[in-house]
């Protein structure tokens, strides 16, 4: 990018009215102006960058998240942008399964199952994994915002995911071979 001082010199040089060598007073004044213009330009550039989801990295993402999703400041900007875009693509007029999945992704849920019960006008959303009470309340509140009033939504939270359960690879035979009582198994877990 061309510096502001260079732009000033390019504009004023052809006029040949001013002495523009680096020791002149005119050059000194132009340098001061150019430094201030550089600050203004950098500030405007940052404001413009933070105003759009695709380019925001800091306070712009925080502001947009506060409007549309929960803050995910611990995540990388690219992942935060993806969650915001998922939420922006979901509206209360779009009641498809893919729209619900997009919304759940935007809320930060990774393992979930959606069951539609058309006959009863009900949707059951089962979310696996650790969630704080605050997070559960947030997810329920956001889901209620996008669901039409006539649809009953059951949101169920499970503290353990099927994947983590399967990763333990505990079969009945493997547990029985330990020759432990129920109390001993419970003590081993804690």
mmCIF file with all atom_site columns, C-alpha atoms in Angstrom:
data_model
loop_
_atom_site.group_PDB
_atom_site.id
_atom_site.type_symbol
_atom_site.label_atom_id
_atom_site.label_alt_id
_atom_site.label_comp_id
_atom_site.label_asym_id
_atom_site.label_entity_id
_atom_site.label_seq_id
_atom_site.pdbx_PDB_ins_code
_atom_site.Cartn_x
_atom_site.Cartn_y
_atom_site.Cartn_z
_atom_site.occupancy
_atom_site.B_iso_or_equiv
_atom_site.pdbx_formal_charge
_atom_site.auth_seq_id
_atom_site.auth_comp_id
_atom_site.auth_asym_id
_atom_site.auth_atom_id
_atom_site.pdbx_PDB_model_num
ATOM 1   C CA . UNK A 1 1   ? 0.000   0.000   0.000   1.00 0.00 ? 1   UNK A CA 1
ATOM 2   C CA . UNK A 1 2   ? 1.264   3.458   -0.886  1.00 0.00 ? 2   UNK A CA 1
ATOM 3   C CA . UNK A 1 3   ? 1.847   5.651   2.162   1.00 0.00 ? 3   UNK A CA 1
ATOM 4   C CA . UNK A 1 4   ? -0.105  8.879   2.487   1.00 0.00 ? 4   UNK A CA 1
ATOM 5   C CA . UNK A 1 5   ? 3.079   10.983  2.453   1.00 0.00 ? 5   UNK A CA 1
ATOM 6   C CA . UNK A 1 6   ? 3.997   9.468   -0.915  1.00 0.00 ? 6   UNK A CA 1
ATOM 7   C CA . UNK A 1 7   ? 0.540   10.321  -2.245  1.00 0.00 ? 7   UNK A CA 1
ATOM 8   C CA . UNK A 1 8   ? 0.932   13.912  -1.043  1.00 0.00 ? 8   UNK A CA 1
ATOM 9   C CA . UNK A 1 9   ? 4.309   14.172  -2.766  1.00 0.00 ? 9   UNK A CA 1
ATOM 10  C CA . UNK A 1 10  ? 2.951   12.663  -5.998  1.00 0.00 ? 10  UNK A CA 1
ATOM 11  C CA . UNK A 1 11  ? 0.152   15.236  -6.063  1.00 0.00 ? 11  UNK A CA 1
ATOM 12  C CA . UNK A 1 12  ? 2.258   18.285  -5.138  1.00 0.00 ? 12  UNK A CA 1
ATOM 13  C CA . UNK A 1 13  ? 5.487   17.531  -7.066  1.00 0.00 ? 13  UNK A CA 1
ATOM 14  C CA . UNK A 1 14  ? 4.138   18.374  -10.521 1.00 0.00 ? 14  UNK A CA 1
ATOM 15  C CA . UNK A 1 15  ? 3.039   21.819  -9.284  1.00 0.00 ? 15  UNK A CA 1
ATOM 16  C CA . UNK A 1 16  ? 6.656   22.799  -8.466  1.00 0.00 ? 16  UNK A CA 1
ATOM 17  C CA . UNK A 1 17  ? 5.404   25.438  -6.038  1.00 0.00 ? 17  UNK A CA 1
ATOM 18  C CA . UNK A 1 18  ? 6.703   23.852  -2.842  1.00 0.00 ? 18  UNK A CA 1
ATOM 19  C CA . UNK A 1 19  ? 10.095  22.691  -1.735  1.00 0.00 ? 19  UNK A CA 1
ATOM 20  C CA . UNK A 1 20  ? 9.408   19.015  -0.974  1.00 0.00 ? 20  UNK A CA 1
ATOM 21  C CA . UNK A 1 21  ? 12.854  17.789  0.096   1.00 0.00 ? 21  UNK A CA 1
ATOM 22  C CA . UNK A 1 22  ? 12.903  15.967  3.448   1.00 0.00 ? 22  UNK A CA 1
ATOM 23  C CA . UNK A 1 23  ? 14.503  18.908  5.328   1.00 0.00 ? 23  UNK A CA 1
ATOM 24  C CA . UNK A 1 24  ? 11.826  21.453  4.314   1.00 0.00 ? 24  UNK A CA 1
ATOM 25  C CA . UNK A 1 25  ? 9.091   22.755  6.604   1.00 0.00 ? 25  UNK A CA 1
ATOM 26  C CA . UNK A 1 26  ? 6.444   21.823  4.035   1.00 0.00 ? 26  UNK A CA 1
ATOM 27  C CA . UNK A 1 27  ? 7.635   18.214  4.079   1.00 0.00 ? 27  UNK A CA 1
ATOM 28  C CA . UNK A 1 28  ? 7.580   18.238  7.913   1.00 0.00 ? 28  UNK A CA 1
ATOM 29  C CA . UNK A 1 29  ? 3.981   19.502  7.936   1.00 0.00 ? 29  UNK A CA 1
ATOM 30  C CA . UNK A 1 30  ? 2.929   17.004  5.287   1.00 0.00 ? 30  UNK A CA 1
ATOM 31  C CA . UNK A 1 31  ? 4.529   14.221  7.360   1.00 0.00 ? 31  UNK A CA 1
ATOM 32  C CA . UNK A 1 32  ? 2.492   15.183  10.427  1.00 0.00 ? 32  UNK A CA 1
ATOM 33  C CA . UNK A 1 33  ? -0.708  15.273  8.354   1.00 0.00 ? 33  UNK A CA 1
ATOM 34  C CA . UNK A 1 34  ? 0.191   11.979  6.706   1.00 0.00 ? 34  UNK A CA 1
ATOM 35  C CA . UNK A 1 35  ? 0.761   10.293  10.074  1.00 0.00 ? 35  UNK A CA 1
ATOM 36  C CA . UNK A 1 36  ? -2.679  11.419  11.252  1.00 0.00 ? 36  UNK A CA 1
ATOM 37  C CA . UNK A 1 37  ? -4.285  10.294  7.995   1.00 0.00 ? 37  UNK A CA 1
ATOM 38  C CA . UNK A 1 38  ? -2.561  6.922   8.384   1.00 0.00 ? 38  UNK A CA 1
ATOM 39  C CA . UNK A 1 39  ? -4.129  6.561   11.849  1.00 0.00 ? 39  UNK A CA 1
ATOM 40  C CA . UNK A 1 40  ? -7.553  7.498   10.488  1.00 0.00 ? 40  UNK A CA 1
ATOM 41  C CA . UNK A 1 41  ? -7.132  5.121   7.556   1.00 0.00 ? 41  UNK A CA 1
ATOM 42  C CA . UNK A 1 42  ? -6.071  2.255   9.858   1.00 0.00 ? 42  UNK A CA 1
ATOM 43  C CA . UNK A 1 43  ? -9.033  2.917   12.184  1.00 0.00 ? 43  UNK A CA 1
ATOM 44  C CA . UNK A 1 44  ? -11.507 3.001   9.298   1.00 0.00 ? 44  UNK A CA 1
ATOM 45  C CA . UNK A 1 45  ? -9.955  -0.149  7.836   1.00 0.00 ? 45  UNK A CA 1
ATOM 46  C CA . UNK A 1 46  ? -10.401 -1.935  11.169  1.00 0.00 ? 46  UNK A CA 1
ATOM 47  C CA . UNK A 1 47  ? -14.002 -0.739  11.507  1.00 0.00 ? 47  UNK A CA 1
ATOM 48  C CA . UNK A 1 48  ? -14.770 -1.932  7.986   1.00 0.00 ? 48  UNK A CA 1
ATOM 49  C CA . UNK A 1 49  ? -13.075 -5.302  8.620   1.00 0.00 ? 49  UNK A CA 1
ATOM 50  C CA . UNK A 1 50  ? -14.961 -5.830  11.904  1.00 0.00 ? 50  UNK A CA 1
ATOM 51  C CA . UNK A 1 51  ? -18.311 -4.875  10.339  1.00 0.00 ? 51  UNK A CA 1
ATOM 52  C CA . UNK A 1 52  ? -18.669 -8.008  8.222   1.00 0.00 ? 52  UNK A CA 1
ATOM 53  C CA . UNK A 1 53  ? -18.943 -11.599 9.426   1.00 0.00 ? 53  UNK A CA 1
ATOM 54  C CA . UNK A 1 54  ? -16.502 -12.895 6.800   1.00 0.00 ? 54  UNK A CA 1
ATOM 55  C CA . UNK A 1 55  ? -13.656 -10.592 7.884   1.00 0.00 ? 55  UNK A CA 1
ATOM 56  C CA . UNK A 1 56  ? -14.337 -9.859  11.567  1.00 0.00 ? 56  UNK A CA 1
ATOM 57  C CA . UNK A 1 57  ? -11.767 -11.169 14.049  1.00 0.00 ? 57  UNK A CA 1
ATOM 58  C CA . UNK A 1 58  ? -12.219 -9.317  17.336  1.00 0.00 ? 58  UNK A CA 1
ATOM 59  C CA . UNK A 1 59  ? -14.855 -6.973  18.679  1.00 0.00 ? 59  UNK A CA 1
ATOM 60  C CA . UNK A 1 60  ? -16.892 -7.371  15.483  1.00 0.00 ? 60  UNK A CA 1
ATOM 61  C CA . UNK A 1 61  ? -17.347 -11.095 16.139  1.00 0.00 ? 61  UNK A CA 1
ATOM 62  C CA . UNK A 1 62  ? -18.155 -10.391 19.797  1.00 0.00 ? 62  UNK A CA 1
ATOM 63  C CA . UNK A 1 63  ? -20.845 -7.889  18.787  1.00 0.00 ? 63  UNK A CA 1
ATOM 64  C CA . UNK A 1 64  ? -22.403 -10.148 16.174  1.00 0.00 ? 64  UNK A CA 1
ATOM 65  C CA . UNK A 1 65  ? -22.340 -13.132 18.545  1.00 0.00 ? 65  UNK A CA 1
ATOM 66  C CA . UNK A 1 66  ? -24.069 -11.113 21.243  1.00 0.00 ? 66  UNK A CA 1
ATOM 67  C CA . UNK A 1 67  ? -26.930 -10.515 18.790  1.00 0.00 ? 67  UNK A CA 1
ATOM 68  C CA . UNK A 1 68  ? -27.291 -13.951 17.206  1.00 0.00 ? 68  UNK A CA 1
ATOM 69  C CA . UNK A 1 69  ? -25.449 -16.684 19.100  1.00 0.00 ? 69  UNK A CA 1
ATOM 70  C CA . UNK A 1 70  ? -23.712 -17.387 22.355  1.00 0.00 ? 70  UNK A CA 1
ATOM 71  C CA . UNK A 1 71  ? -20.183 -16.026 22.600  1.00 0.00 ? 71  UNK A CA 1
ATOM 72  C CA . UNK A 1 72  ? -17.514 -18.538 21.636  1.00 0.00 ? 72  UNK A CA 1
ATOM 73  C CA . UNK A 1 73  ? -14.460 -16.387 22.285  1.00 0.00 ? 73  UNK A CA 1
ATOM 74  C CA . UNK A 1 74  ? -12.334 -19.456 23.041  1.00 0.00 ? 74  UNK A CA 1
ATOM 75  C CA . UNK A 1 75  ? -12.707 -20.669 19.444  1.00 0.00 ? 75  UNK A CA 1
ATOM 76  C CA . UNK A 1 76  ? -10.745 -19.609 16.385  1.00 0.00 ? 76  UNK A CA 1
ATOM 77  C CA . UNK A 1 77  ? -12.312 -16.740 14.366  1.00 0.00 ? 77  UNK A CA 1
ATOM 78  C CA . UNK A 1 78  ? -13.020 -19.008 11.385  1.00 0.00 ? 78  UNK A CA 1
ATOM 79  C CA . UNK A 1 79  ? -15.076 -21.421 13.498  1.00 0.00 ? 79  UNK A CA 1
ATOM 80  C CA . UNK A 1 80  ? -16.868 -18.520 15.189  1.00 0.00 ? 80  UNK A CA 1
ATOM 81  C CA . UNK A 1 81  ? -17.739 -17.085 11.772  1.00 0.00 ? 81  UNK A CA 1
ATOM 82  C CA . UNK A 1 82  ? -19.122 -20.461 10.683  1.00 0.00 ? 82  UNK A CA 1
ATOM 83  C CA . UNK A 1 83  ? -21.402 -20.660 13.704  1.00 0.00 ? 83  UNK A CA 1
ATOM 84  C CA . UNK A 1 84  ? -22.655 -17.128 13.130  1.00 0.00 ? 84  UNK A CA 1
ATOM 85  C CA . UNK A 1 85  ? -23.365 -17.890 9.471   1.00 0.00 ? 85  UNK A CA 1
ATOM 86  C CA . UNK A 1 86  ? -25.265 -21.054 10.443  1.00 0.00 ? 86  UNK A CA 1
ATOM 87  C CA . UNK A 1 87  ? -27.413 -18.993 12.788  1.00 0.00 ? 87  UNK A CA 1
ATOM 88  C CA . UNK A 1 88  ? -28.001 -16.245 10.221  1.00 0.00 ? 88  UNK A CA 1
ATOM 89  C CA . UNK A 1 89  ? -29.092 -18.834 7.666   1.00 0.00 ? 89  UNK A CA 1
ATOM 90  C CA . UNK A 1 90  ? -31.799 -20.093 10.036  1.00 0.00 ? 90  UNK A CA 1
ATOM 91  C CA . UNK A 1 91  ? -35.101 -18.293 10.352  1.00 0.00 ? 91  UNK A CA 1
ATOM 92  C CA . UNK A 1 92  ? -38.408 -18.980 12.025  1.00 0.00 ? 92  UNK A CA 1
ATOM 93  C CA . UNK A 1 93  ? -39.920 -19.403 8.553   1.00 0.00 ? 93  UNK A CA 1
ATOM 94  C CA . UNK A 1 94  ? -37.580 -22.266 7.682   1.00 0.00 ? 94  UNK A CA 1
ATOM 95  C CA . UNK A 1 95  ? -38.686 -25.400 9.500   1.00 0.00 ? 95  UNK A CA 1
ATOM 96  C CA . UNK A 1 96  ? -36.721 -28.070 7.692   1.00 0.00 ? 96  UNK A CA 1
ATOM 97  C CA . UNK A 1 97  ? -34.535 -30.683 9.310   1.00 0.00 ? 97  UNK A CA 1
ATOM 98  C CA . UNK A 1 98  ? -31.430 -29.136 7.744   1.00 0.00 ? 98  UNK A CA 1
ATOM 99  C CA . UNK A 1 99  ? -32.399 -25.713 9.169   1.00 0.00 ? 99  UNK A CA 1
ATOM 100 C CA . UNK A 1 100 ? -32.691 -27.218 12.661  1.00 0.00 ? 100 UNK A CA 1
ATOM 101 C CA . UNK A 1 101 ? -29.327 -28.947 12.236  1.00 0.00 ? 101 UNK A CA 1
ATOM 102 C CA . UNK A 1 102 ? -27.783 -25.681 11.058  1.00 0.00 ? 102 UNK A CA 1
ATOM 103 C CA . UNK A 1 103 ? -29.167 -23.893 14.117  1.00 0.00 ? 103 UNK A CA 1
ATOM 104 C CA . UNK A 1 104 ? -27.896 -26.583 16.492  1.00 0.00 ? 104 UNK A CA 1
ATOM 105 C CA . UNK A 1 105 ? -24.450 -26.319 14.911  1.00 0.00 ? 105 UNK A CA 1
ATOM 106 C CA . UNK A 1 106 ? -24.586 -22.550 15.412  1.00 0.00 ? 106 UNK A CA 1
ATOM 107 C CA . UNK A 1 107 ? -25.403 -23.062 19.094  1.00 0.00 ? 107 UNK A CA 1
ATOM 108 C CA . UNK A 1 108 ? -22.234 -25.108 19.493  1.00 0.00 ? 108 UNK A CA 1
ATOM 109 C CA . UNK A 1 109 ? -23.826 -28.535 19.867  1.00 0.00 ? 109 UNK A CA 1
ATOM 110 C CA . UNK A 1 110 ? -21.805 -31.271 18.219  1.00 0.00 ? 110 UNK A CA 1
ATOM 111 C CA . UNK A 1 111 ? -23.652 -34.491 18.982  1.00 0.00 ? 111 UNK A CA 1
ATOM 112 C CA . UNK A 1 112 ? -27.408 -34.438 18.629  1.00 0.00 ? 112 UNK A CA 1
ATOM 113 C CA . UNK A 1 113 ? -30.312 -36.377 17.213  1.00 0.00 ? 113 UNK A CA 1
ATOM 114 C CA . UNK A 1 114 ? -33.507 -34.783 15.917  1.00 0.00 ? 114 UNK A CA 1
ATOM 115 C CA . UNK A 1 115 ? -36.702 -36.818 15.787  1.00 0.00 ? 115 UNK A CA 1
ATOM 116 C CA . UNK A 1 116 ? -39.736 -35.355 14.045  1.00 0.00 ? 116 UNK A CA 1
ATOM 117 C CA . UNK A 1 117 ? -43.160 -36.544 15.183  1.00 0.00 ? 117 UNK A CA 1
ATOM 118 C CA . UNK A 1 118 ? -45.369 -34.999 12.504  1.00 0.00 ? 118 UNK A CA 1
ATOM 119 C CA . UNK A 1 119 ? -48.563 -36.671 13.769  1.00 0.00 ? 119 UNK A CA 1
ATOM 120 C CA . UNK A 1 120 ? -48.175 -35.047 17.213  1.00 0.00 ? 120 UNK A CA 1
ATOM 121 C CA . UNK A 1 121 ? -46.653 -31.734 15.948  1.00 0.00 ? 121 UNK A CA 1
ATOM 122 C CA . UNK A 1 122 ? -43.630 -32.464 18.089  1.00 0.00 ? 122 UNK A CA 1
ATOM 123 C CA . UNK A 1 123 ? -39.872 -32.382 17.645  1.00 0.00 ? 123 UNK A CA 1
ATOM 124 C CA . UNK A 1 124 ? -37.535 -34.206 20.014  1.00 0.00 ? 124 UNK A CA 1
ATOM 125 C CA . UNK A 1 125 ? -33.970 -32.933 20.138  1.00 0.00 ? 125 UNK A CA 1
ATOM 126 C CA . UNK A 1 126 ? -31.510 -35.121 22.029  1.00 0.00 ? 126 UNK A CA 1
ATOM 127 C CA . UNK A 1 127 ? -28.186 -33.445 22.775  1.00 0.00 ? 127 UNK A CA 1
ATOM 128 C CA . UNK A 1 128 ? -25.224 -35.464 24.035  1.00 0.00 ? 128 UNK A CA 1
ATOM 129 C CA . UNK A 1 129 ? -22.156 -34.190 25.824  1.00 0.00 ? 129 UNK A CA 1
ATOM 130 C CA . UNK A 1 130 ? -21.385 -31.916 28.744  1.00 0.00 ? 130 UNK A CA 1
ATOM 131 C CA . UNK A 1 131 ? -23.496 -28.773 29.017  1.00 0.00 ? 131 UNK A CA 1
ATOM 132 C CA . UNK A 1 132 ? -23.706 -26.309 31.870  1.00 0.00 ? 132 UNK A CA 1
ATOM 133 C CA . UNK A 1 133 ? -27.154 -25.291 33.089  1.00 0.00 ? 133 UNK A CA 1
ATOM 134 C CA . UNK A 1 134 ? -26.571 -21.853 31.560  1.00 0.00 ? 134 UNK A CA 1
ATOM 135 C CA . UNK A 1 135 ? -25.734 -23.415 28.202  1.00 0.00 ? 135 UNK A CA 1
ATOM 136 C CA . UNK A 1 136 ? -28.806 -25.675 28.344  1.00 0.00 ? 136 UNK A CA 1
ATOM 137 C CA . UNK A 1 137 ? -31.033 -22.660 29.046  1.00 0.00 ? 137 UNK A CA 1
ATOM 138 C CA . UNK A 1 138 ? -29.418 -20.765 26.172  1.00 0.00 ? 138 UNK A CA 1
ATOM 139 C CA . UNK A 1 139 ? -29.949 -23.622 23.706  1.00 0.00 ? 139 UNK A CA 1
ATOM 140 C CA . UNK A 1 140 ? -33.596 -24.071 24.758  1.00 0.00 ? 140 UNK A CA 1
ATOM 141 C CA . UNK A 1 141 ? -34.231 -20.321 24.465  1.00 0.00 ? 141 UNK A CA 1
ATOM 142 C CA . UNK A 1 142 ? -32.662 -20.118 20.999  1.00 0.00 ? 142 UNK A CA 1
ATOM 143 C CA . UNK A 1 143 ? -34.541 -23.178 19.762  1.00 0.00 ? 143 UNK A CA 1
ATOM 144 C CA . UNK A 1 144 ? -37.816 -21.655 20.945  1.00 0.00 ? 144 UNK A CA 1
ATOM 145 C CA . UNK A 1 145 ? -37.031 -18.522 18.905  1.00 0.00 ? 145 UNK A CA 1
ATOM 146 C CA . UNK A 1 146 ? -36.873 -20.419 15.622  1.00 0.00 ? 146 UNK A CA 1
ATOM 147 C CA . UNK A 1 147 ? -39.679 -22.917 16.194  1.00 0.00 ? 147 UNK A CA 1
ATOM 148 C CA . UNK A 1 148 ? -43.259 -21.984 15.296  1.00 0.00 ? 148 UNK A CA 1
ATOM 149 C CA . UNK A 1 149 ? -45.722 -21.714 18.190  1.00 0.00 ? 149 UNK A CA 1
ATOM 150 C CA . UNK A 1 150 ? -47.700 -24.813 17.145  1.00 0.00 ? 150 UNK A CA 1
ATOM 151 C CA . UNK A 1 151 ? -44.728 -27.174 17.413  1.00 0.00 ? 151 UNK A CA 1
ATOM 152 C CA . UNK A 1 152 ? -43.931 -28.767 20.767  1.00 0.00 ? 152 UNK A CA 1
ATOM 153 C CA . UNK A 1 153 ? -40.191 -29.097 21.295  1.00 0.00 ? 153 UNK A CA 1
ATOM 154 C CA . UNK A 1 154 ? -38.682 -31.525 23.748  1.00 0.00 ? 154 UNK A CA 1
ATOM 155 C CA . UNK A 1 155 ? -35.015 -30.803 24.331  1.00 0.00 ? 155 UNK A CA 1
ATOM 156 C CA . UNK A 1 156 ? -33.234 -33.614 26.150  1.00 0.00 ? 156 UNK A CA 1
ATOM 157 C CA . UNK A 1 157 ? -29.660 -33.351 27.396  1.00 0.00 ? 157 UNK A CA 1
ATOM 158 C CA . UNK A 1 158 ? -27.504 -36.386 28.060  1.00 0.00 ? 158 UNK A CA 1
ATOM 159 C CA . UNK A 1 159 ? -24.288 -35.975 30.041  1.00 0.00 ? 159 UNK A CA 1
ATOM 160 C CA . UNK A 1 160 ? -22.510 -38.715 28.154  1.00 0.00 ? 160 UNK A CA 1
ATOM 161 C CA . UNK A 1 161 ? -22.346 -39.180 24.415  1.00 0.00 ? 161 UNK A CA 1
ATOM 162 C CA . UNK A 1 162 ? -22.743 -42.523 22.711  1.00 0.00 ? 162 UNK A CA 1
ATOM 163 C CA . UNK A 1 163 ? -19.305 -42.118 21.193  1.00 0.00 ? 163 UNK A CA 1
ATOM 164 C CA . UNK A 1 164 ? -17.604 -41.752 24.577  1.00 0.00 ? 164 UNK A CA 1
ATOM 165 C CA . UNK A 1 165 ? -19.654 -44.680 25.883  1.00 0.00 ? 165 UNK A CA 1
ATOM 166 C CA . UNK A 1 166 ? -18.576 -46.885 22.976  1.00 0.00 ? 166 UNK A CA 1
ATOM 167 C CA . UNK A 1 167 ? -14.956 -45.737 23.339  1.00 0.00 ? 167 UNK A CA 1
ATOM 168 C CA . UNK A 1 168 ? -14.851 -47.362 26.790  1.00 0.00 ? 168 UNK A CA 1
ATOM 169 C CA . UNK A 1 169 ? -15.494 -50.692 25.067  1.00 0.00 ? 169 UNK A CA 1
ATOM 170 C CA . UNK A 1 170 ? -17.035 -52.167 28.225  1.00 0.00 ? 170 UNK A CA 1
ATOM 171 C CA . UNK A 1 171 ? -18.956 -55.304 27.344  1.00 0.00 ? 171 UNK A CA 1
ATOM 172 C CA . UNK A 1 172 ? -20.833 -57.392 29.860  1.00 0.00 ? 172 UNK A CA 1
ATOM 173 C CA . UNK A 1 173 ? -18.129 -60.059 29.652  1.00 0.00 ? 173 UNK A CA 1
ATOM 174 C CA . UNK A 1 174 ? -15.270 -57.599 30.227  1.00 0.00 ? 174 UNK A CA 1
ATOM 175 C CA . UNK A 1 175 ? -17.008 -56.044 33.241  1.00 0.00 ? 175 UNK A CA 1
ATOM 176 C CA . UNK A 1 176 ? -18.028 -59.434 34.663  1.00 0.00 ? 176 UNK A CA 1
ATOM 177 C CA . UNK A 1 177 ? -14.473 -60.729 34.344  1.00 0.00 ? 177 UNK A CA 1
ATOM 178 C CA . UNK A 1 178 ? -13.339 -58.060 36.833  1.00 0.00 ? 178 UNK A CA 1
ATOM 179 C CA . UNK A 1 179 ? -15.219 -59.924 39.601  1.00 0.00 ? 179 UNK A CA 1
ATOM 180 C CA . UNK A 1 180 ? -16.266 -56.648 41.237  1.00 0.00 ? 180 UNK A CA 1
ATOM 181 C CA . UNK A 1 181 ? -19.408 -55.779 43.161  1.00 0.00 ? 181 UNK A CA 1
ATOM 182 C CA . UNK A 1 182 ? -21.601 -52.835 42.110  1.00 0.00 ? 182 UNK A CA 1
ATOM 183 C CA . UNK A 1 183 ? -20.173 -50.801 44.991  1.00 0.00 ? 183 UNK A CA 1
ATOM 184 C CA . UNK A 1 184 ? -16.610 -51.486 43.852  1.00 0.00 ? 184 UNK A CA 1
ATOM 185 C CA . UNK A 1 185 ? -17.469 -50.478 40.282  1.00 0.00 ? 185 UNK A CA 1
ATOM 186 C CA . UNK A 1 186 ? -19.021 -47.226 41.546  1.00 0.00 ? 186 UNK A CA 1
ATOM 187 C CA . UNK A 1 187 ? -15.924 -46.492 43.664  1.00 0.00 ? 187 UNK A CA 1
ATOM 188 C CA . UNK A 1 188 ? -13.676 -47.125 40.664  1.00 0.00 ? 188 UNK A CA 1
ATOM 189 C CA . UNK A 1 189 ? -15.624 -44.516 38.592  1.00 0.00 ? 189 UNK A CA 1
ATOM 190 C CA . UNK A 1 190 ? -15.071 -41.738 41.141  1.00 0.00 ? 190 UNK A CA 1
#
